[in-house]
Coordinates of C-alpha atoms in Angstrom, one line a residue:
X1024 CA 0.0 0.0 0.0
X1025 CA 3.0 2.2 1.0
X1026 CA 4.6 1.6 -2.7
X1027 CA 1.4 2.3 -4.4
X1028 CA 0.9 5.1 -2.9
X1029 CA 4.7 6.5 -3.5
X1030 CA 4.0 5.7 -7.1
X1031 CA 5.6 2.2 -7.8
X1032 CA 5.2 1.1 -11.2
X1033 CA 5.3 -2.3 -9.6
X1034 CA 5.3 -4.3 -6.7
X1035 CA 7.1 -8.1 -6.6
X1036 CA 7.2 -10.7 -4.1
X1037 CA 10.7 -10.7 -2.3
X1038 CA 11.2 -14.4 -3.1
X1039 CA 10.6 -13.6 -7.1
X1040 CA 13.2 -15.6 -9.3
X1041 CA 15.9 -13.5 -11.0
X1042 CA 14.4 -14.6 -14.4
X1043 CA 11.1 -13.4 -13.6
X1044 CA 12.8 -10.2 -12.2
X1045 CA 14.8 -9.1 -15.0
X1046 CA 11.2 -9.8 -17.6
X1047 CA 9.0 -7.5 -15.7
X1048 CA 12.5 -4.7 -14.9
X1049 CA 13.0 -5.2 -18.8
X1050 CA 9.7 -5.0 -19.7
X1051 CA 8.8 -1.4 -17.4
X1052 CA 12.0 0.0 -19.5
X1053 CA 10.5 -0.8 -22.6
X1054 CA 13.3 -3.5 -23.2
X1055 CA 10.4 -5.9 -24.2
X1056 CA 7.5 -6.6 -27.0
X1057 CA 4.2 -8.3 -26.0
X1058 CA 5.4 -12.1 -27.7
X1059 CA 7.0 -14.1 -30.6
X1060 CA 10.6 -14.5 -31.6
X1061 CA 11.9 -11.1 -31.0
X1062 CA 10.5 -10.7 -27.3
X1063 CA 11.8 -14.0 -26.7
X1064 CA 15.7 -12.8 -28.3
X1065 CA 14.8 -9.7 -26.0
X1066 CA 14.9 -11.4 -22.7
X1067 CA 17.6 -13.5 -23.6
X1068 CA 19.7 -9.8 -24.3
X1069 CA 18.6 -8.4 -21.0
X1070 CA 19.4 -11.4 -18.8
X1071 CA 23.0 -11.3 -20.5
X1072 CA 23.3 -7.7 -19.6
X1073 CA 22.3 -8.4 -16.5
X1074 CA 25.0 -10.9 -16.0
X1075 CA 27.9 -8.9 -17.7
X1076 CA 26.7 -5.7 -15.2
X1077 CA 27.3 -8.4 -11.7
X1078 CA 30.5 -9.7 -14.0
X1079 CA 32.4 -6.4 -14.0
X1080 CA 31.3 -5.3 -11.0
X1081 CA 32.5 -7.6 -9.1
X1082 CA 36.0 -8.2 -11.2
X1083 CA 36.0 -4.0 -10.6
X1084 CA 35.6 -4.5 -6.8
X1085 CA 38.2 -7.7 -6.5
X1086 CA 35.2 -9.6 -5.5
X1087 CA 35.4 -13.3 -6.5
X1088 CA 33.6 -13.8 -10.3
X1089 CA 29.6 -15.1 -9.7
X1090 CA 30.3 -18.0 -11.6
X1091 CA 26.6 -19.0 -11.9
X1092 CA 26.3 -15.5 -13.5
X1093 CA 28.7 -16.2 -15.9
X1094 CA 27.1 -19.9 -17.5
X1095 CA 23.3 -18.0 -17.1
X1096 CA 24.9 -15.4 -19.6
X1097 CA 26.3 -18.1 -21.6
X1098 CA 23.2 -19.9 -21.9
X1099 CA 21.3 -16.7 -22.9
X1100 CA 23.5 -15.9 -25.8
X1101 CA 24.0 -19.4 -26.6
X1102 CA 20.3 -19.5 -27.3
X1103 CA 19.9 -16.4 -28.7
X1104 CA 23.1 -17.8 -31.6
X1105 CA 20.5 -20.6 -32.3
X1106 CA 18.0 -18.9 -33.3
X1107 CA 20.2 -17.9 -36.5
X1108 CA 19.1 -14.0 -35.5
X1109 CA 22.0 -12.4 -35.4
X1110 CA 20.1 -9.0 -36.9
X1111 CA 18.6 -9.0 -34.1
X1112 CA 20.8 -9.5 -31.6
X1113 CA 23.0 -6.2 -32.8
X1114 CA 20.0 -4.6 -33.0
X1115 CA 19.7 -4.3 -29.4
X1116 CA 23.1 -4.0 -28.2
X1117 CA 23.9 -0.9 -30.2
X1118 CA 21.0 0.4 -27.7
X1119 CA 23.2 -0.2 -24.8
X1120 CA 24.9 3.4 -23.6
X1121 CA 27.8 2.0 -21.6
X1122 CA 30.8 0.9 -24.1
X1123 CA 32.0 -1.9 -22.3
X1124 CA 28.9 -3.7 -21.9
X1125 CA 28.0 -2.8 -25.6
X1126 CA 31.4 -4.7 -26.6
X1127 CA 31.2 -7.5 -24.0
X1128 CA 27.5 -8.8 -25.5
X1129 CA 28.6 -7.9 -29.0
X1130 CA 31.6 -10.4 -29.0
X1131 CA 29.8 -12.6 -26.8
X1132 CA 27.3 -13.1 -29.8
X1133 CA 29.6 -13.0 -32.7
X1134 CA 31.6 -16.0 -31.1
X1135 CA 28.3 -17.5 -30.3
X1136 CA 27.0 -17.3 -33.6
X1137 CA 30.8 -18.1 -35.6
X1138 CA 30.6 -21.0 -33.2
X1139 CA 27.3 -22.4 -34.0
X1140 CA 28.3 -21.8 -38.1
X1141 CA 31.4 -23.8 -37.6
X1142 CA 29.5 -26.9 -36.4
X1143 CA 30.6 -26.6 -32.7
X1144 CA 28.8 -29.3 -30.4
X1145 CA 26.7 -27.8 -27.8
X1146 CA 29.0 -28.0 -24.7
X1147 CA 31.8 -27.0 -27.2
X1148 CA 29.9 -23.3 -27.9
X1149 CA 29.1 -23.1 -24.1
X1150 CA 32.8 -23.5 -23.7
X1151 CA 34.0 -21.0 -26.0
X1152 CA 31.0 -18.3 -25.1
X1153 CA 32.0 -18.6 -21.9
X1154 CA 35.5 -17.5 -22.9
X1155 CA 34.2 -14.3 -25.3
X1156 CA 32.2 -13.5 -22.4
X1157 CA 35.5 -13.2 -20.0
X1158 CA 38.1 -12.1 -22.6
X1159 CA 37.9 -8.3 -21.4
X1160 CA 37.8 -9.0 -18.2
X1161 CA 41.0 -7.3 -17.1
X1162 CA 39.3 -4.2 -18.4
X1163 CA 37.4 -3.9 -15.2
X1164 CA 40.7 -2.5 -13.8
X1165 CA 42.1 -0.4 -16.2
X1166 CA 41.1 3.6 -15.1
X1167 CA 37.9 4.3 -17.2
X1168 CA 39.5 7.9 -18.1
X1169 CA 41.7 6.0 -20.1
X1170 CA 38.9 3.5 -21.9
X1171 CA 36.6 6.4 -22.6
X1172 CA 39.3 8.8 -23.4
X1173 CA 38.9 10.6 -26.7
X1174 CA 41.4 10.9 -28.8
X1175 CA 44.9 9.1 -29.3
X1176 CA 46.2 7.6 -26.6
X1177 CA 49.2 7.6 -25.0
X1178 CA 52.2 5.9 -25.2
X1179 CA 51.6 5.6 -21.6
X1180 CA 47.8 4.7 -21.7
X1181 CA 48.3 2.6 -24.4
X1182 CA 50.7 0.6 -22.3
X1183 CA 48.4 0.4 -19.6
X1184 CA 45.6 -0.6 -21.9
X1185 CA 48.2 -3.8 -23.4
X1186 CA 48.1 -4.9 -19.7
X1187 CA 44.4 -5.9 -19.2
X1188 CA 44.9 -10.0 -21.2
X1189 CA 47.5 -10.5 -18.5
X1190 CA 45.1 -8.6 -15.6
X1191 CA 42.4 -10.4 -16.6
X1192 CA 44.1 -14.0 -16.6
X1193 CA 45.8 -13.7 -13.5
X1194 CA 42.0 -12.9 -11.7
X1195 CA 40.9 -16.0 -12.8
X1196 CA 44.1 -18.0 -12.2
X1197 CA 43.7 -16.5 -8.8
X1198 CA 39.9 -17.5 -8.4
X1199 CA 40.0 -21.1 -10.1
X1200 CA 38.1 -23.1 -11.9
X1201 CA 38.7 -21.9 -15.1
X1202 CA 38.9 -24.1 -17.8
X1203 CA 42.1 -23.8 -19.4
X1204 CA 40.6 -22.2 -22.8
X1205 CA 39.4 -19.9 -21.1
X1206 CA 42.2 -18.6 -19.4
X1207 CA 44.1 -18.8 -23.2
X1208 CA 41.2 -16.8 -24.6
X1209 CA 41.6 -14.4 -21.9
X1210 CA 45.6 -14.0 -22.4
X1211 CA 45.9 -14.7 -25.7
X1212 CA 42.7 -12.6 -27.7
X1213 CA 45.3 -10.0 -28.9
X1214 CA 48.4 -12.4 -30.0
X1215 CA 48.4 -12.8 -34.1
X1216 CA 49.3 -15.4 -35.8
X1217 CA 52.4 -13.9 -37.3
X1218 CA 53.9 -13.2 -33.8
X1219 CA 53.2 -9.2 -33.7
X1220 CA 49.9 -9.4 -31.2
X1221 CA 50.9 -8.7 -27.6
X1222 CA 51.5 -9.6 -24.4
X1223 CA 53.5 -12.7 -25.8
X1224 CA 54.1 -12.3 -29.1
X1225 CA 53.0 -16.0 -29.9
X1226 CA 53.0 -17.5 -33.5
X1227 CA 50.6 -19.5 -34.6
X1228 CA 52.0 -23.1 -33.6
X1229 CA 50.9 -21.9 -30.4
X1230 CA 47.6 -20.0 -30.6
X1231 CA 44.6 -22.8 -30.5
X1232 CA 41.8 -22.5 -33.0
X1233 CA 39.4 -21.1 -30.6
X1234 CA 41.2 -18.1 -29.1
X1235 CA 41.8 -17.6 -33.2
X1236 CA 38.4 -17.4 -33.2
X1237 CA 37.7 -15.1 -30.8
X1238 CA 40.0 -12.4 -31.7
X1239 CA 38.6 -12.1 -34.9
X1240 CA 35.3 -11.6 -33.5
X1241 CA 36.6 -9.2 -31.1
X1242 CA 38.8 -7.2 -34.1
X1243 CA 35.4 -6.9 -36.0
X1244 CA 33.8 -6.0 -33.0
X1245 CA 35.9 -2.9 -32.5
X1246 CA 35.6 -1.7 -36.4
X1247 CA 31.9 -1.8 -36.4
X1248 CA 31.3 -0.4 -32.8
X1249 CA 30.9 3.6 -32.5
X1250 CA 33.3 4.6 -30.2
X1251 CA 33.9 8.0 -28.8
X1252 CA 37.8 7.7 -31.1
X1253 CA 36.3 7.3 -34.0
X1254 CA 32.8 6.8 -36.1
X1255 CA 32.0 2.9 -37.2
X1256 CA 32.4 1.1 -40.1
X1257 CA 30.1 -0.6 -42.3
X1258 CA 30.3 -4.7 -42.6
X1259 CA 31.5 -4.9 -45.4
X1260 CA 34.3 -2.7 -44.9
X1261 CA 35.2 -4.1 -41.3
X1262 CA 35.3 -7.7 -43.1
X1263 CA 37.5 -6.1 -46.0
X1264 CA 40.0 -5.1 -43.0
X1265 CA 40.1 -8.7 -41.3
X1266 CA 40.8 -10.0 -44.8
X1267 CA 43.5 -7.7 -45.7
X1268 CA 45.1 -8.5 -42.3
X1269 CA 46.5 -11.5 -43.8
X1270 CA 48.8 -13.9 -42.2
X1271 CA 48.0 -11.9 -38.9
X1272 CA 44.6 -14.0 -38.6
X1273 CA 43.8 -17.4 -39.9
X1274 CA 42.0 -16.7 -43.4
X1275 CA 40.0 -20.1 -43.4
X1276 CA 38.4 -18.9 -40.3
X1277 CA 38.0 -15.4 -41.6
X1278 CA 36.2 -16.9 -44.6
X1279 CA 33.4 -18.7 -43.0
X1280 CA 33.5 -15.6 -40.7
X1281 CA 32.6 -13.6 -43.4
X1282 CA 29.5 -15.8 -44.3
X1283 CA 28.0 -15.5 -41.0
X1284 CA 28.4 -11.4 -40.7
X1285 CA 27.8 -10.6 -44.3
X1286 CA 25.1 -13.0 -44.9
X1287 CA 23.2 -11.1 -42.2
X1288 CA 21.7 -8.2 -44.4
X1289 CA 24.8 -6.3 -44.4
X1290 CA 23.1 -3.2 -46.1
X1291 CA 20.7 -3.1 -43.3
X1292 CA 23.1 -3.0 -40.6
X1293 CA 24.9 -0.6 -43.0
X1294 CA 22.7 2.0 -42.6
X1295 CA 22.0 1.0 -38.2
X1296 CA 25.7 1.7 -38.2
X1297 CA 26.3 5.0 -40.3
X1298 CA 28.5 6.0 -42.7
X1299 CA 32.5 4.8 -42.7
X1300 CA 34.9 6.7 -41.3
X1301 CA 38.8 6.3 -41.1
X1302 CA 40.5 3.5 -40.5
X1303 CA 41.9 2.9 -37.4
X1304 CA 43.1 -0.4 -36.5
X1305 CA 45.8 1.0 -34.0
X1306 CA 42.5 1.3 -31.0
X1307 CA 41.5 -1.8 -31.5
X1308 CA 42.0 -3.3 -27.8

């Protein structure tokens, strides 16, 4: 009675599940339609926002990672991969405001659907969502003057940025209970195959196919986001970029990843996105 008469849009039982929670928070924000496939793909992308938001808060405040969080996330994006709806899925993270979460659940699905292209068994994409999901992690320490700074970086900040792959794996060596490619995807996501990447400078003999697979989602990722550096690119042109990489990726893998992000009405996204700007490969972290 109190709450109604303060106003409350709504009044829940204390003892509500978290699922049910996050439906009716979503659905007050506007987050969510009535029915069919698209409310259904809606939930699924707030309950893995919800799970990214306790992720890096808790890996900003040293707290141990809620690992139940973590495979809830998974699951969500797994399922929303399956439904082959990647349009979507983009859709309605380019709403997100906050740039971390935006490139967190855009990885996230990218691996999830390149995963589910590639013929990955079910436990297999779990696994290797579960690492996209993680593979920033270390960001949650790095000063967020210097992630949301515009402009060029320093040589400095940009130095402190190249730390977060080895921040990030030594939290989770730390915690346990990591499988181990998760804690390669974590350290690795930034190492190419011709030895240039960073903080190891591997070659490819020892990069495994998964972490490969990861950092080309999370390359495209960064061309096609709008960041506050510089404007986004268009699919077609982010894909062109990959492939002109060369030996720096693996091109059978950027092949088929081409067929999953192109063959998703690249004219449409195209226009969601807005118009190309310049090139610039050196932010992509």
């Amino acid at each position: 009675m109190q709450a109604n008469a303060l106003g409350a849009k709504a009044v829940l039982p204390i003892a509500i599940s978290q699922p049910e929670l996050l439906d009716r928070v979503g659905a007050m924000l506007g987050l969510l339609g009535e029915a069919g496939p698209q409310a259904a793909q809606q939930r699924r992308f707030v309950r893995a926002s919800a799970a990214f938001a306790d992720l890096l808060e808790a890996a900003g405040s040293g707290d141990a990672l809620p690992v139940q969080v973590i495979n809830d996330g998974v699951e969500a994006i797994n399922r929303a991969a399956a439904d082959a709806d990647l349009d979507t899925w983009l859709d309605l993270v380019w709403r997100h405001d906050d740039a971390t979460y935006q490139h967190c659940l855009l990885v996230s699905g990218l691996v999830a659907a390149f995963a589910h292209k590639l013929g990955f068994s079910e436990a297999d994409r779990r696994l290797i969502t579960g690492a996209a999901v993680l593979h920033d992690i270390g960001k949650a320490r790095i000063p967020l003057d210097i992630l949301r700074k515009e402009g060029p970086l320093t040589p400095e900040e940009r130095a402190i940025i190249c730390r977060h792959p080895r921040i990030g794996h030594d939290m989770l060596v730390r915690q346990g209970g990591f499988a181990p490619l998760v804690l390669d995807a974590v350290l690795s996501h930034h190492e190419m195959l011709d030895g240039s990447g960073y903080p190891q400078g591997l070659g490819a003999d020892r990069i495994p196919d998964p972490v490969r697979v990861i950092t080309i989602c999370d390359i495209y990722a960064a061309l096609i986001e709008r960041r506050s550096y510089k404007p986004p690119l268009p699919p077609g042109e982010a894909f062109a970029i990959l492939v002109g990489m060369g030996g720096k990726l693996d091109r059978d893998l950027v092949r088929v990843f081409g067929e999953v992000v192109l063959g998703t009405a690249a004219s449409r996204l195209g226009k969601v996105l807005g118009p190309a700007g310049p090139r610039d490969a050196e932010r992509v972290a």
